[in-house]
Coordinates of C-alpha atoms in Angstrom, one line a residue:
M1 CA 63.5 -145.6 39.6
E2 CA 61.4 -148.6 40.6
Y3 CA 62.3 -152.0 39.2
R4 CA 60.3 -155.2 38.8
K5 CA 61.4 -158.8 38.2
F6 CA 61.1 -159.9 34.6
D7 CA 59.1 -163.1 34.3
K8 CA 60.3 -165.8 36.6
S9 CA 63.9 -164.7 36.3
D10 CA 66.2 -162.8 38.7
Q11 CA 66.5 -160.0 36.1
T12 CA 65.0 -156.7 37.1
V13 CA 63.8 -154.1 34.7
S14 CA 62.8 -150.4 35.2
R15 CA 59.1 -149.8 35.6
L16 CA 59.5 -147.1 33.0
G17 CA 61.0 -148.1 29.7
V18 CA 61.5 -146.3 26.4
G19 CA 59.9 -147.2 23.1
T20 CA 61.9 -146.4 20.1
W21 CA 59.4 -146.6 17.2
G22 CA 59.6 -142.8 16.8
M23 CA 63.4 -142.9 16.5
G24 CA 63.2 -145.1 13.4
K25 CA 62.5 -142.0 11.2
T26 CA 59.9 -143.7 9.0
F27 CA 56.3 -143.9 10.3
W28 CA 56.9 -141.1 12.8
I29 CA 58.4 -138.1 11.0
G30 CA 60.7 -135.6 12.6
A31 CA 63.2 -137.6 14.6
D32 CA 66.8 -136.4 14.9
D33 CA 69.5 -139.0 15.6
A34 CA 71.5 -136.7 17.8
E35 CA 68.5 -135.8 19.9
S36 CA 67.4 -139.4 20.0
K37 CA 70.8 -140.4 21.3
R38 CA 70.7 -137.6 24.0
V39 CA 67.3 -139.0 25.1
L40 CA 68.6 -142.5 25.3
H41 CA 71.7 -141.5 27.3
K42 CA 69.7 -139.4 29.7
A43 CA 67.2 -142.3 30.2
I44 CA 70.2 -144.6 31.1
D45 CA 71.6 -141.9 33.5
E46 CA 68.2 -141.7 35.2
G47 CA 68.1 -145.5 35.8
I48 CA 66.0 -146.7 32.9
N49 CA 67.3 -150.0 31.6
F50 CA 64.4 -151.3 29.5
F51 CA 64.5 -150.3 25.8
D52 CA 62.1 -151.6 23.2
S53 CA 62.8 -151.8 19.5
A54 CA 61.8 -153.7 16.4
L55 CA 63.5 -154.6 13.1
V56 CA 60.9 -152.6 11.2
Y57 CA 61.5 -149.4 13.1
G58 CA 63.4 -147.8 10.2
M59 CA 64.4 -151.2 9.0
G60 CA 67.0 -151.6 11.8
H61 CA 67.6 -147.8 12.3
S62 CA 66.4 -147.7 15.9
E63 CA 68.2 -151.0 16.7
R64 CA 71.5 -149.5 15.5
L65 CA 71.0 -146.4 17.5
L66 CA 70.3 -148.5 20.6
G67 CA 73.4 -150.6 20.0
E68 CA 75.6 -147.5 19.6
V69 CA 74.2 -145.9 22.8
E70 CA 74.7 -149.0 24.9
K71 CA 78.3 -149.3 23.8
E72 CA 78.9 -145.6 24.5
S73 CA 77.2 -145.8 27.9
G74 CA 79.2 -148.7 29.2
K75 CA 76.0 -150.0 30.9
E76 CA 74.3 -153.3 30.4
L77 CA 70.8 -152.7 29.2
F78 CA 67.7 -154.9 28.8
I79 CA 67.0 -154.6 25.1
T80 CA 64.0 -156.0 23.4
T81 CA 63.2 -156.2 19.7
K82 CA 60.7 -157.9 17.4
I83 CA 60.5 -160.2 14.4
P84 CA 58.1 -158.9 11.7
S85 CA 55.8 -161.4 10.0
K86 CA 57.5 -162.5 6.8
K87 CA 54.3 -161.3 5.1
F88 CA 54.8 -157.9 6.7
E89 CA 51.2 -157.7 7.9
W90 CA 49.8 -156.1 11.0
P91 CA 47.7 -157.7 12.5
A92 CA 48.2 -161.3 11.4
K93 CA 45.2 -162.3 9.3
D94 CA 43.1 -165.2 10.2
D95 CA 44.0 -167.1 7.0
S96 CA 47.7 -166.5 7.3
T97 CA 49.7 -169.6 8.1
L98 CA 52.7 -170.0 10.4
E99 CA 54.7 -171.3 7.4
E100 CA 54.0 -168.0 5.6
S101 CA 54.5 -165.7 8.6
F102 CA 57.1 -167.2 10.9
P103 CA 58.9 -170.3 9.5
T104 CA 61.7 -171.6 11.7
D105 CA 64.7 -170.5 9.6
Y106 CA 63.2 -167.0 9.1
I107 CA 62.8 -166.5 12.9
I108 CA 66.4 -167.4 13.4
Q109 CA 67.8 -165.4 10.5
T110 CA 65.8 -162.3 11.5
T111 CA 67.1 -162.6 15.0
E112 CA 70.6 -162.8 13.7
R113 CA 70.0 -159.7 11.6
S114 CA 68.8 -157.8 14.7
L115 CA 71.9 -159.0 16.6
R116 CA 74.1 -157.5 13.9
N117 CA 72.2 -154.2 14.1
L118 CA 72.5 -154.1 17.9
K119 CA 76.1 -155.3 17.8
R120 CA 75.3 -157.8 20.5
D121 CA 75.8 -161.5 21.1
Y122 CA 72.3 -161.9 22.5
I123 CA 68.9 -160.2 22.7
D124 CA 67.3 -160.0 26.1
L125 CA 63.8 -160.3 24.8
Q126 CA 62.9 -161.3 21.3
Q127 CA 59.2 -161.0 20.3
F128 CA 56.8 -162.0 17.5
H129 CA 55.6 -158.6 16.2
V130 CA 52.2 -160.1 15.4
W131 CA 50.5 -163.3 16.4
N132 CA 47.6 -165.6 15.6
D133 CA 46.8 -168.1 18.3
R134 CA 45.8 -170.7 15.7
W135 CA 49.5 -171.3 15.3
S136 CA 50.0 -172.2 19.0
A137 CA 49.9 -176.0 18.6
Q138 CA 52.4 -176.0 15.8
D139 CA 56.0 -176.9 16.4
E140 CA 58.0 -174.7 14.1
W141 CA 58.0 -171.6 16.3
K142 CA 58.7 -173.6 19.3
E143 CA 61.8 -175.2 17.6
A144 CA 63.1 -171.7 16.8
I145 CA 62.8 -170.6 20.4
Y146 CA 64.5 -173.7 21.7
R147 CA 67.4 -173.3 19.2
L148 CA 67.8 -169.5 19.9
K149 CA 67.8 -170.0 23.6
K150 CA 70.1 -173.0 23.4
D151 CA 72.6 -171.1 21.3
G152 CA 72.5 -168.2 23.8
K153 CA 71.2 -165.7 21.2
V154 CA 67.9 -165.0 23.0
R155 CA 67.3 -164.9 26.8
F156 CA 63.5 -164.5 26.7
F157 CA 60.8 -164.8 24.1
G158 CA 57.5 -163.0 24.0
I159 CA 54.6 -161.9 21.8
S160 CA 53.7 -158.3 20.8
L161 CA 49.9 -158.9 20.7
N162 CA 47.9 -157.7 17.8
D163 CA 46.4 -154.2 18.2
H164 CA 43.4 -154.3 20.6
Q165 CA 43.4 -158.2 20.7
P166 CA 44.7 -158.8 24.2
T167 CA 43.6 -162.5 24.4
N168 CA 45.0 -163.5 21.0
G169 CA 48.1 -165.2 22.4
L170 CA 46.8 -166.9 25.6
E171 CA 47.1 -170.4 24.0
A172 CA 50.7 -169.8 23.2
G173 CA 51.2 -168.7 26.8
K174 CA 50.0 -172.0 28.0
T175 CA 53.0 -173.7 26.3
G176 CA 55.4 -172.3 28.9
L177 CA 57.5 -170.8 26.1
I178 CA 56.2 -167.2 26.3
D179 CA 57.9 -165.0 28.9
S180 CA 56.1 -161.8 28.2
Y181 CA 53.3 -160.1 26.3
Q182 CA 53.5 -156.6 24.9
V183 CA 50.0 -155.1 24.7
I184 CA 48.2 -151.9 24.1
F185 CA 47.0 -150.7 27.5
N186 CA 45.8 -147.2 28.3
I187 CA 42.8 -145.3 29.7
F188 CA 40.9 -145.8 26.5
D189 CA 41.8 -149.5 25.9
Q190 CA 41.4 -151.1 29.3
S191 CA 40.5 -154.5 27.9
P192 CA 43.8 -156.3 29.1
I193 CA 42.4 -156.0 32.7
D194 CA 39.6 -158.5 31.9
E195 CA 41.5 -161.7 31.0
L196 CA 45.1 -161.0 30.1
F197 CA 46.3 -159.6 33.4
P198 CA 44.8 -162.4 35.5
F199 CA 46.3 -165.0 33.1
C200 CA 49.8 -163.4 33.4
L201 CA 49.7 -163.2 37.2
E202 CA 48.7 -166.8 37.3
H203 CA 51.3 -168.0 34.9
G204 CA 54.2 -165.7 35.8
I205 CA 54.3 -163.9 32.5
S206 CA 55.5 -160.3 32.3
V207 CA 53.4 -157.5 30.8
I208 CA 54.9 -154.7 28.7
A209 CA 52.3 -151.9 28.4
R210 CA 52.6 -150.1 25.1
V211 CA 50.8 -147.0 23.6
P212 CA 50.0 -145.5 27.1
F213 CA 49.3 -142.1 25.4
D214 CA 47.1 -143.6 22.6
E215 CA 49.6 -142.3 19.9
G216 CA 49.4 -138.8 21.5
G217 CA 45.6 -138.7 22.0
L218 CA 46.0 -139.1 25.8
T219 CA 48.5 -136.3 26.2
G220 CA 45.8 -133.7 25.6
N221 CA 47.8 -132.2 22.8
V222 CA 45.7 -133.6 19.9
T223 CA 43.0 -131.1 19.1
P224 CA 40.6 -130.9 16.1
Q225 CA 43.1 -128.4 14.6
T226 CA 46.2 -130.5 15.1
T227 CA 48.3 -131.3 12.0
F228 CA 51.0 -133.8 11.5
P229 CA 54.0 -133.9 9.1
K230 CA 53.5 -135.3 5.7
K231 CA 53.9 -139.1 5.6
D232 CA 53.5 -139.3 9.4
F233 CA 51.3 -142.3 10.2
R234 CA 49.2 -140.2 12.6
N235 CA 47.6 -138.6 9.6
R236 CA 45.9 -142.0 9.1
Y237 CA 45.4 -142.8 12.7
F238 CA 43.6 -139.6 13.4
R239 CA 41.9 -139.2 10.0
G240 CA 38.4 -137.9 9.5
D241 CA 36.7 -136.7 12.6
R242 CA 38.8 -138.9 14.9
K243 CA 40.7 -135.9 16.4
Q244 CA 37.3 -134.4 17.3
Q245 CA 36.2 -137.6 18.9
V246 CA 39.4 -137.9 21.0
W247 CA 39.3 -134.2 22.0
E248 CA 35.7 -134.5 23.3
R249 CA 36.5 -137.6 25.4
V250 CA 39.8 -136.1 26.7
Q251 CA 38.0 -133.0 28.0
K252 CA 35.9 -135.3 30.2
I253 CA 38.9 -137.3 31.4
Q254 CA 40.8 -134.2 32.3
E255 CA 38.0 -133.2 34.6
V256 CA 38.1 -136.5 36.4
V257 CA 41.9 -136.5 36.9
K258 CA 42.6 -132.8 37.7
D259 CA 42.4 -133.1 41.5
E260 CA 45.0 -135.9 41.7
T261 CA 47.4 -135.2 38.8
E262 CA 49.0 -132.2 37.2
S263 CA 48.3 -133.2 33.6
L264 CA 46.4 -135.7 31.5
A265 CA 49.7 -137.2 30.3
E266 CA 50.8 -137.8 33.9
A267 CA 47.4 -139.5 34.6
A268 CA 47.7 -141.6 31.5
L269 CA 51.2 -142.9 32.4
R270 CA 50.4 -143.5 36.1
F271 CA 47.2 -145.3 35.1
T272 CA 49.3 -148.1 33.4
I273 CA 51.5 -148.7 36.4
S274 CA 48.5 -148.9 38.8
F275 CA 48.1 -152.6 37.9
E276 CA 50.2 -155.3 39.6
A277 CA 50.4 -157.3 36.3
V278 CA 52.2 -154.6 34.5
T279 CA 56.0 -155.1 34.6
T280 CA 57.0 -152.0 32.6
V281 CA 55.5 -149.3 30.4
I282 CA 57.2 -148.1 27.2
P283 CA 56.0 -144.7 26.0
G284 CA 57.6 -143.7 22.8
V285 CA 59.8 -140.6 23.3
R286 CA 62.0 -138.5 21.1
R287 CA 62.4 -135.3 23.0
L288 CA 64.3 -134.7 26.3
P289 CA 61.5 -132.7 28.0
H290 CA 59.0 -135.6 27.3
L291 CA 61.4 -138.1 28.8
L292 CA 61.8 -136.1 32.0
A293 CA 58.1 -135.6 32.3
N294 CA 57.6 -139.3 32.0
I295 CA 60.1 -140.0 34.7
Q296 CA 58.5 -137.5 37.1
A297 CA 55.1 -139.0 36.4
V298 CA 56.1 -142.6 37.1
E299 CA 58.0 -141.6 40.2
K300 CA 54.7 -140.4 41.7
G301 CA 53.5 -144.0 41.6
P302 CA 50.0 -145.5 41.0
L303 CA 46.8 -143.6 40.9
S304 CA 44.3 -144.0 43.8
D305 CA 41.9 -146.8 43.7
D306 CA 39.0 -144.3 43.6
L307 CA 40.4 -142.6 40.5
I308 CA 41.0 -146.0 38.8
R309 CA 37.3 -146.8 39.4
K310 CA 36.2 -143.5 37.9
L311 CA 38.5 -144.0 34.9
A312 CA 36.9 -147.4 34.2
E313 CA 33.9 -145.5 33.0
H314 CA 36.0 -144.0 30.1
R315 CA 36.8 -147.2 28.3
W316 CA 36.5 -146.7 24.6
V317 CA 36.2 -149.7 22.3
R318 CA 37.5 -148.8 18.9
N319 CA 40.5 -149.5 16.6
F320 CA 42.0 -146.4 14.9
Y321 CA 44.7 -148.6 13.3
E322 CA 42.1 -150.0 10.9

């Protein structure tokens, strides 16, 4: 397993991490706690130390699973979580105020709630689950970070950037208080390459790439006939003719990557680690075979420069979360 330095610290994190949204058992339907724990333990055994969660993933369920597994493993992990907006909105609306979304006391109290779920004294990386850069000049969020770090409850602080808004957070980054950005980055949404990645390299800010498989679209397994369990959020994400749109684009990408990779999923994951700015990538995983496939893909390393250039032609500007 390859490791990268996190931010400006001496802490190293695995280039491949694990996202635990699907283990929360709410938006993604079908998770089994016993299987989730097997996946987490296997990930640890294979050298993965970066695990991403959020308070809203099953309202603490994935955090509690992570806490249990860390204690059982006896290993020290790099665990991240997120504070939801007090208004519970994704993304943060332009007219939402910092006072409504992230008041100082709420940031601290929510962090303490996650600490109880994780059964930890500190969180390696706490993140705002949404953000609006209009808040950057205000002091309340800064005060919360100062207090949490001073009290030893949080080591690093970051922003999980709004869906498909990779520059909505750069002003906050200029304060020096932001240690990382978590951002959607995949073959379809390559927009972080334009401004976010150069900014992070210049300022020493880590990048956590999320949604490398476009919620399953870039695995090649979403066809026009695919169905999802009742209440699964993918029914909304891939509603209407979106599965057809994805399928048609995926066929073209598979032709491009077939000579260098064994599968579209491998190409999708290796694409994300082909960029120096990316510290780690956190595909969601709930099944052991998927974890092992992810590990094998990342161990093959970056894609060739030639293939990266070809894949640049497959950018797709759209927002299926809307």
